[in-house]
CSV table of C-alpha atoms in Angstrom, one decimal:
chain,number,residue,atom,x,y,z
A,217,MET,CA,212.9,296.2,-47.3
A,218,LYS,CA,209.2,296.7,-47.7
A,219,LYS,CA,207.3,294.3,-45.0
A,220,THR,CA,205.0,291.8,-46.7
A,221,PRO,CA,201.7,292.5,-45.4
A,222,HIS,CA,200.0,290.1,-43.3
A,223,LYS,CA,196.6,288.7,-44.7
A,224,ARG,CA,194.0,290.1,-42.4
A,225,ARG,CA,192.0,287.2,-40.3
A,226,SER,CA,188.4,286.5,-40.6
A,227,LEU,CA,186.4,288.1,-37.9
A,228,VAL,CA,183.9,285.7,-37.7
A,229,PRO,CA,185.3,282.3,-36.4
A,230,LYS,CA,184.8,279.0,-38.2
A,231,ALA,CA,182.9,278.0,-34.9
A,232,ALA,CA,180.5,280.6,-35.7
A,233,ILE,CA,179.8,279.5,-39.1
A,234,VAL,CA,179.1,275.9,-38.2
A,235,ALA,CA,176.7,276.9,-35.7
A,236,GLY,CA,174.8,279.1,-38.2
A,237,ILE,CA,174.4,276.2,-40.8
A,238,VAL,CA,173.3,274.0,-37.7
A,239,ILE,CA,170.4,276.9,-37.0
A,240,VAL,CA,169.4,276.8,-40.7
A,241,LEU,CA,169.1,273.2,-40.8
A,242,LEU,CA,167.1,273.1,-37.5
A,243,ILE,CA,164.7,276.1,-38.5
A,244,GLY,CA,164.3,274.1,-42.1
A,245,GLY,CA,163.3,270.8,-40.3
A,246,ALA,CA,161.4,272.4,-38.2
A,247,VAL,CA,159.4,274.0,-41.0
A,248,ALA,CA,159.1,270.6,-42.6
A,249,ALA,CA,158.1,268.9,-39.7
A,250,GLY,CA,155.4,271.7,-39.1
A,251,VAL,CA,154.3,271.1,-42.7
A,252,MET,CA,154.1,267.4,-41.9
A,253,VAL,CA,152.2,267.7,-38.6
A,254,HIS,CA,149.9,270.3,-40.5
A,255,ARG,CA,149.2,267.4,-43.5
A,256,SER,CA,148.5,265.1,-40.5
A,257,ARG,CA,145.9,267.0,-39.6
A,258,LEU,CA,143.9,267.0,-42.8
A,259,VAL,CA,141.3,264.2,-43.7
A,260,GLU,CA,139.0,263.5,-46.7
A,261,ALA,CA,135.7,264.4,-46.2
A,262,PRO,CA,133.4,261.1,-46.8
A,263,ASP,CA,130.7,261.0,-49.1
A,264,VAL,CA,127.5,260.8,-47.4
A,265,THR,CA,124.9,261.5,-49.8
A,266,GLY,CA,122.1,259.0,-50.4
A,267,MET,CA,122.7,257.8,-46.6
A,268,ASP,CA,120.0,258.0,-43.7
A,269,SER,CA,121.0,260.7,-41.3
A,270,GLU,CA,122.0,259.1,-38.6
A,271,ALA,CA,124.4,256.7,-40.4
A,272,ALA,CA,125.6,259.9,-42.3
A,273,LEU,CA,126.5,261.6,-39.0
A,274,ALA,CA,128.3,258.6,-37.9
A,275,GLU,CA,130.7,258.1,-40.7
A,276,ILE,CA,131.1,262.0,-40.4
A,277,ARG,CA,132.1,261.7,-37.0
A,278,ALA,CA,134.3,258.3,-37.6
A,279,ALA,CA,136.5,260.9,-40.1
A,280,ASP,CA,137.4,263.4,-37.1
A,281,LEU,CA,134.8,265.6,-38.6
A,282,VAL,CA,132.1,267.5,-37.1
A,283,PRO,CA,128.6,266.7,-38.5
A,284,ARG,CA,126.0,269.5,-38.9
A,285,LEU,CA,122.1,269.2,-39.8
A,286,ALA,CA,121.8,272.1,-42.2
A,287,GLY,CA,118.3,271.7,-43.0
A,288,SER,CA,116.0,269.7,-45.3
A,289,ARG,CA,113.6,270.2,-48.3
A,290,VAL,CA,111.3,268.2,-49.8
A,291,SER,CA,112.1,265.8,-52.5
A,292,ALA,CA,109.9,263.7,-54.8
A,293,GLU,CA,112.6,261.2,-55.4
A,294,HIS,CA,114.0,260.5,-51.9
A,295,ALA,CA,112.5,259.2,-48.7
A,296,ALA,CA,112.5,261.2,-45.6
A,297,ASP,CA,115.9,261.6,-43.6
A,298,ILE,CA,117.9,261.0,-46.7
A,299,VAL,CA,120.8,263.2,-47.2
A,300,LEU,CA,120.6,265.0,-50.3
A,301,SER,CA,123.9,267.1,-50.2
A,302,GLN,CA,127.0,267.8,-48.2
A,303,ARG,CA,129.3,270.9,-47.5
A,304,PRO,CA,132.4,270.6,-47.7
A,305,MET,CA,131.8,268.1,-50.8
A,306,ALA,CA,133.0,264.4,-50.7
A,307,GLY,CA,136.2,263.6,-51.3
A,308,ALA,CA,137.6,267.3,-50.0
A,309,ARG,CA,141.0,267.5,-47.8
A,310,VAL,CA,140.0,269.5,-44.8
A,311,THR,CA,141.3,270.2,-41.5
A,312,ARG,CA,140.3,267.6,-38.3
A,313,GLY,CA,137.6,269.1,-36.5
A,314,THR,CA,135.9,270.8,-39.7
A,315,THR,CA,132.2,271.1,-39.6
A,316,VAL,CA,130.3,269.1,-42.4
A,317,GLU,CA,126.8,270.1,-43.0
A,318,VAL,CA,124.4,268.1,-44.7
A,319,VAL,CA,120.8,268.9,-45.9
A,320,VAL,CA,118.3,266.0,-45.7
A,321,SER,CA,115.1,265.3,-47.5
A,322,ALA,CA,111.9,265.9,-46.0
A,323,GLY,CA,110.2,263.3,-48.1
A,324,THR,CA,107.3,263.4,-50.3
A,325,GLN,CA,105.5,266.3,-48.8
A,326,THR,CA,101.5,265.8,-49.8
A,327,ILE,CA,98.9,268.6,-49.7
A,328,ALA,CA,95.0,268.0,-49.2
A,329,VAL,CA,93.3,269.9,-51.8
A,330,PRO,CA,90.9,272.5,-50.3
A,331,ASP,CA,87.4,273.0,-51.4
A,332,VAL,CA,87.4,276.3,-53.5
A,333,VAL,CA,84.0,275.6,-55.7
A,334,GLY,CA,81.9,278.7,-55.4
A,335,VAL,CA,85.0,280.8,-54.1
A,336,ASP,CA,86.0,283.9,-56.7
A,337,LEU,CA,88.6,282.6,-59.3
A,338,ASP,CA,91.4,284.9,-58.0
A,339,ASP,CA,90.8,284.1,-54.4
A,340,ALA,CA,91.1,280.4,-55.3
A,341,SER,CA,94.2,280.7,-57.6
A,342,ARG,CA,95.7,282.6,-54.8
A,343,GLN,CA,95.1,280.1,-52.4
A,344,LEU,CA,96.0,277.3,-54.3
A,345,GLU,CA,99.0,278.6,-55.8
A,346,ARG,CA,100.4,279.7,-52.1
A,347,MET,CA,100.3,276.0,-51.3
A,348,GLY,CA,102.5,275.1,-54.0
A,349,LEU,CA,100.0,273.8,-56.6
A,350,THR,CA,99.5,274.7,-60.5
A,351,VAL,CA,96.2,276.1,-61.6
A,352,THR,CA,95.2,275.6,-64.9
A,353,LEU,CA,91.2,276.9,-66.0
A,354,LYS,CA,88.7,275.3,-68.3
A,355,PRO,CA,86.3,277.4,-69.4
A,356,ASP,CA,82.6,276.2,-69.8
A,357,SER,CA,80.4,277.5,-72.4
A,358,GLN,CA,77.3,277.7,-70.4
A,359,GLU,CA,75.5,280.8,-70.0
A,360,THR,CA,77.0,281.6,-66.4
A,361,SER,CA,77.7,285.3,-65.1
A,362,GLY,CA,80.2,285.9,-62.4
A,363,THR,CA,83.8,284.6,-61.9
A,364,ALA,CA,83.4,282.0,-59.3
A,365,VAL,CA,84.7,278.5,-59.6
A,366,LEU,CA,82.2,276.2,-61.0
A,367,GLU,CA,83.9,273.0,-60.8
A,368,MET,CA,87.6,271.7,-59.8
A,369,PHE,CA,89.6,268.2,-60.5
A,370,PRO,CA,90.8,266.9,-58.4
A,371,SER,CA,88.1,266.9,-55.7
A,372,PRO,CA,88.7,268.4,-52.5
A,373,GLY,CA,90.6,266.4,-50.0
A,374,THR,CA,92.6,264.7,-52.7
A,375,LEU,CA,96.3,264.4,-51.8
A,376,LEU,CA,98.9,265.9,-54.2
A,377,HIS,CA,102.6,266.7,-54.4
A,378,PRO,CA,104.1,270.2,-54.7
A,379,GLY,CA,103.7,271.3,-58.5
A,380,ASP,CA,100.8,269.2,-59.1
A,381,THR,CA,98.1,270.9,-61.0
A,382,VAL,CA,94.4,271.5,-60.3
A,383,ARG,CA,91.8,272.1,-63.1
A,384,LEU,CA,89.3,274.8,-62.1
A,385,THR,CA,86.1,275.0,-64.0
A,386,VAL,CA,85.3,279.0,-64.5
A,387,PRO,CA,82.4,280.4,-66.8
A,388,GLY,CA,83.2,281.9,-70.1
A,389,ALA,CA,83.3,280.7,-73.7
A,390,ALA,CA,85.5,277.7,-74.6
A,391,ALA,CA,89.0,278.6,-75.2
A,392,PRO,CA,90.5,278.1,-79.0
A,393,ALA,CA,92.9,275.3,-77.9
A,394,HIS,CA,89.8,273.4,-76.7
A,395,VAL,CA,88.2,273.8,-80.2
A,396,LEU,CA,88.7,270.7,-82.1
A,397,LEU,CA,89.4,270.9,-85.9
A,398,PRO,CA,88.0,268.1,-88.0
A,399,PHE,CA,90.0,265.9,-90.1
A,400,ALA,CA,89.1,264.1,-93.4
A,401,LEU,CA,90.8,260.5,-92.8
A,402,ASP,CA,88.5,258.7,-95.6
A,403,GLY,CA,90.1,255.2,-96.2
A,404,VAL,CA,92.3,255.2,-93.1
A,405,SER,CA,92.0,252.1,-91.0
A,406,VAL,CA,93.4,251.8,-87.7
A,407,LEU,CA,93.2,248.9,-85.0
A,408,LEU,CA,93.3,250.4,-81.3
A,409,ASP,CA,94.5,247.7,-78.7
A,410,PRO,CA,93.6,248.9,-75.2
A,411,SER,CA,95.9,246.8,-73.2
A,412,PRO,CA,94.7,245.5,-69.6
A,413,GLY,CA,97.2,247.2,-67.6
A,414,GLU,CA,97.4,247.5,-64.0
A,415,ALA,CA,95.6,251.0,-63.3
A,416,GLY,CA,94.2,250.4,-60.2
A,417,GLU,CA,90.5,249.1,-58.9
A,418,GLY,CA,88.0,250.1,-61.3
A,419,GLN,CA,90.0,252.1,-63.6
A,420,ASP,CA,90.6,251.2,-67.3
A,421,PRO,CA,92.2,254.4,-69.0
A,422,ALA,CA,93.3,252.5,-71.6
A,423,LEU,CA,90.1,251.4,-72.9
A,424,GLU,CA,88.6,254.9,-71.8
A,425,VAL,CA,90.9,256.9,-74.3
A,426,ALA,CA,90.6,254.3,-77.1
A,427,ARG,CA,86.6,254.0,-77.0
A,428,ARG,CA,86.9,258.2,-77.2
A,429,LEU,CA,89.8,258.2,-80.0
A,430,ALA,CA,87.8,255.8,-82.0
A,431,ALA,CA,84.9,257.7,-81.9
A,432,LEU,CA,86.5,260.8,-83.1
A,433,LEU,CA,88.2,258.7,-86.1
A,434,LYS,CA,85.1,256.9,-87.0
A,435,ALA,CA,83.2,260.7,-87.1
A,436,SER,CA,86.3,261.6,-89.5
A,437,GLY,CA,85.8,258.6,-92.2
A,438,ALA,CA,88.4,256.4,-91.0
A,439,GLN,CA,88.1,252.5,-90.2
A,440,ALA,CA,88.8,252.4,-86.3
A,441,THR,CA,88.6,248.8,-84.7
A,442,LEU,CA,88.8,248.2,-81.2
A,443,THR,CA,90.7,244.4,-79.9
A,444,ARG,CA,88.2,244.8,-76.8
A,445,ASN,CA,85.7,246.6,-75.6
A,446,SER,CA,85.3,246.1,-72.1
A,447,ALA,CA,87.7,244.8,-69.3
A,448,ALA,CA,86.2,241.3,-69.3
A,449,LEU,CA,87.1,240.8,-72.7
A,450,ALA,CA,90.8,241.6,-72.2
A,451,MET,CA,93.3,239.2,-74.3
A,452,PRO,CA,96.4,237.6,-73.4
A,453,GLN,CA,100.0,239.2,-74.5
A,454,SER,CA,100.2,236.2,-77.0
A,455,GLU,CA,96.7,236.5,-78.6
A,456,ARG,CA,97.6,240.2,-78.8
A,457,VAL,CA,100.6,239.4,-80.6
A,458,THR,CA,98.8,237.1,-82.9
A,459,ARG,CA,95.8,239.4,-83.9
A,460,SER,CA,98.5,242.1,-84.5
A,461,ALA,CA,100.2,240.2,-87.2
A,462,GLU,CA,96.9,239.5,-88.8
A,463,SER,CA,95.8,242.6,-89.2
A,464,THR,CA,95.2,244.4,-92.4
A,465,ALA,CA,95.1,248.0,-90.7
A,466,ALA,CA,97.5,250.7,-91.9
A,467,VAL,CA,98.1,251.4,-88.4
A,468,LEU,CA,98.1,250.3,-84.9
A,469,VAL,CA,97.8,252.2,-81.8
A,470,THR,CA,98.5,250.4,-78.6
A,471,VAL,CA,97.2,252.2,-75.6
A,472,ASP,CA,98.3,250.9,-71.7
A,473,VAL,CA,99.0,251.6,-68.4
A,474,ALA,CA,101.8,250.1,-66.7
A,475,PRO,CA,103.9,250.6,-63.5
A,476,GLY,CA,107.3,251.0,-63.4
A,477,LYS,CA,107.5,253.0,-67.0
A,478,GLY,CA,107.8,256.2,-65.3
A,479,PRO,CA,105.1,259.4,-65.0
A,480,GLY,CA,103.3,261.1,-67.6
A,481,ILE,CA,102.5,260.1,-71.6
A,482,THR,CA,104.9,258.9,-73.6
A,483,VAL,CA,104.4,257.7,-77.4
A,484,SER,CA,106.9,255.2,-78.6
A,485,TYR,CA,107.8,253.1,-81.7
A,486,PRO,CA,109.2,249.4,-82.1
A,487,VAL,CA,113.0,249.5,-83.0
A,488,ASN,CA,112.3,247.6,-86.0
A,489,ASP,CA,111.5,250.8,-88.2
A,490,PRO,CA,113.5,251.0,-91.0
A,491,GLU,CA,112.0,253.8,-92.8
A,492,GLY,CA,111.1,255.6,-89.6
A,493,ALA,CA,107.5,256.2,-90.6
A,494,ALA,CA,106.4,254.8,-87.1
A,495,ALA,CA,108.5,257.3,-85.3
A,496,SER,CA,107.5,260.1,-87.5
A,497,LEU,CA,104.0,259.4,-86.4
A,498,ALA,CA,105.0,259.0,-82.9
A,499,ARG,CA,106.5,262.7,-83.0
A,500,SER,CA,103.4,263.8,-84.4
A,501,MET,CA,101.3,262.5,-81.7
A,502,THR,CA,103.5,263.7,-79.0
A,503,ALA,CA,103.9,267.2,-80.4
A,504,ALA,CA,99.8,267.3,-80.8
A,505,MET,CA,99.5,266.8,-77.0
A,506,ARG,CA,98.4,270.0,-75.9
A,507,LEU,CA,97.6,269.1,-72.0
A,508,PRO,CA,98.5,271.7,-69.5
A,509,GLY,CA,99.8,270.7,-66.3
A,510,VAL,CA,100.5,267.0,-67.9
A,511,ARG,CA,104.1,265.6,-68.4
A,512,VAL,CA,104.3,264.8,-72.2
A,513,ASN,CA,107.6,262.4,-72.6
A,514,THR,CA,110.1,262.6,-75.7
A,515,SER,CA,109.2,259.9,-78.2
A,516,GLY,CA,111.6,257.0,-78.5
A,517,ALA,CA,111.9,253.3,-79.7
A,518,ILE,CA,110.8,250.2,-77.7
A,519,ARG,CA,111.2,246.5,-77.7
A,520,ASP,CA,107.5,245.5,-78.2
A,521,ASP,CA,106.1,242.4,-79.5
A,522,VAL,CA,102.8,243.3,-80.3
A,523,LEU,CA,104.4,246.6,-82.3
A,524,GLU,CA,107.0,244.3,-83.6
A,525,ALA,CA,104.6,241.8,-85.1
A,526,PHE,CA,102.6,244.4,-86.9
A,527,PRO,CA,102.9,244.8,-90.8
A,528,GLY,CA,102.1,248.4,-90.8
A,529,ILE,CA,103.1,251.4,-88.7
A,530,ALA,CA,102.6,251.0,-85.1
A,531,VAL,CA,102.6,253.0,-82.0
A,532,ARG,CA,102.5,252.4,-78.2
A,533,VAL,CA,100.8,255.0,-76.1
A,534,GLY,CA,101.8,255.0,-72.2
A,535,LEU,CA,99.5,257.0,-70.2
A,536,GLY,CA,101.6,257.0,-67.1
A,537,ASP,CA,102.7,255.1,-64.2
A,538,PRO,CA,99.8,253.8,-61.5
A,539,ARG,CA,102.2,254.2,-59.0
A,540,ASP,CA,102.5,257.8,-59.5
A,541,ALA,CA,100.0,259.7,-57.5
A,542,SER,CA,99.4,262.8,-60.0
A,543,ASP,CA,98.9,260.2,-63.1
A,544,ARG,CA,97.0,257.9,-60.9
A,545,ALA,CA,94.6,260.7,-60.2
A,546,ARG,CA,93.9,261.6,-63.9
A,547,PHE,CA,93.0,258.3,-64.6
A,548,ASP,CA,89.6,258.8,-62.9
A,549,ASP,CA,88.9,262.1,-64.8
A,550,PRO,CA,86.9,261.7,-67.9
A,551,GLY,CA,88.1,265.2,-69.1
A,552,TRP,CA,91.6,264.1,-68.7
A,553,ALA,CA,90.7,261.1,-71.2
A,554,ASP,CA,88.9,263.3,-73.6
A,555,GLU,CA,91.9,265.4,-74.0
A,556,VAL,CA,94.4,262.6,-74.3
A,557,ALA,CA,92.1,261.5,-77.0
A,558,ARG,CA,92.1,264.8,-78.8
A,559,GLY,CA,95.6,265.0,-79.1
A,560,LEU,CA,96.3,261.5,-80.3
A,561,TYR,CA,93.4,262.3,-83.1
A,562,ARG,CA,95.4,265.5,-83.8
A,563,GLY,CA,98.3,263.7,-84.3
A,564,LEU,CA,97.1,261.0,-87.0
A,565,GLY,CA,95.3,263.7,-88.5
A,566,GLU,CA,98.1,265.6,-89.1
A,567,ALA,CA,99.8,262.6,-90.5
A,568,TYR,CA,97.3,261.0,-92.7
A,569,GLY,CA,94.4,263.5,-92.8
A,570,GLN,CA,93.2,266.2,-94.8
A,571,ARG,CA,91.2,269.7,-93.0
């Protein structure tokens, strides 16, 4: 008889198999535990932008991170020592002990304008530009030879911010941009309302611009009327509204200076402008502003009792903010008032006149 072959027994004992399984489970548990430990070391970077540096550094330390000041930069919007940016960004998950770098504001840097009158134009321009200032030129048509600076604005010693403009008057014929081509505005009636805004002691830029604009309009055949001729005749708001409502002029141009409305020149129109004629005029006047170095803002609709009471086409010309150093310096400059009046005249001429 043939012998039945015996089944070969496994060479691996059951105990060894069980031990292997246990080892695998232990390794898996160790890996999971390691992951959990790693995750427990991650923290969220706090948002410290906008905080003063002392509070920001304390906030970073409280999150088990290491703060480091990575430098500073000039900021026109933020006071000195305010955090402008951080790295890593707020909300990023990082390992405990990670360094968080912050950049803080150096504040609004001011520059004392040097005296460059009599200095060669190239040298004067280089000196001002190295200081971070912008240079514009105003040719003087008088018969003067040479290339030395004749006049400057603002005057030497004035404190400006980086990027502000210094105008240098130099010998030479007036540039074509300064030539004002007249319009025929016969039959056009304009009411000019210089508001008694808060400009500063001894300053009345709204009246200065309105006077110059009235002279240009009258010279072109238009009928131009001022609601006031001196600071002493400034009317209260209620009277301005009444006069606006009762006016028979075709166009109303209010000119004002008001704190808190932002720097630069802004031509606005009333919200109750169903046919869009006032908006069109505001855009025309904005486009006609050719003022190097002066901020001219986009026109837009506003709520204004004086404009809304006027039966014709009404716009408001905001000359700037007296709290802004650059705007405030220009309010003392008769040349600036002339250029603004010329720009407004060009806008009115493009809308209603003929050449």
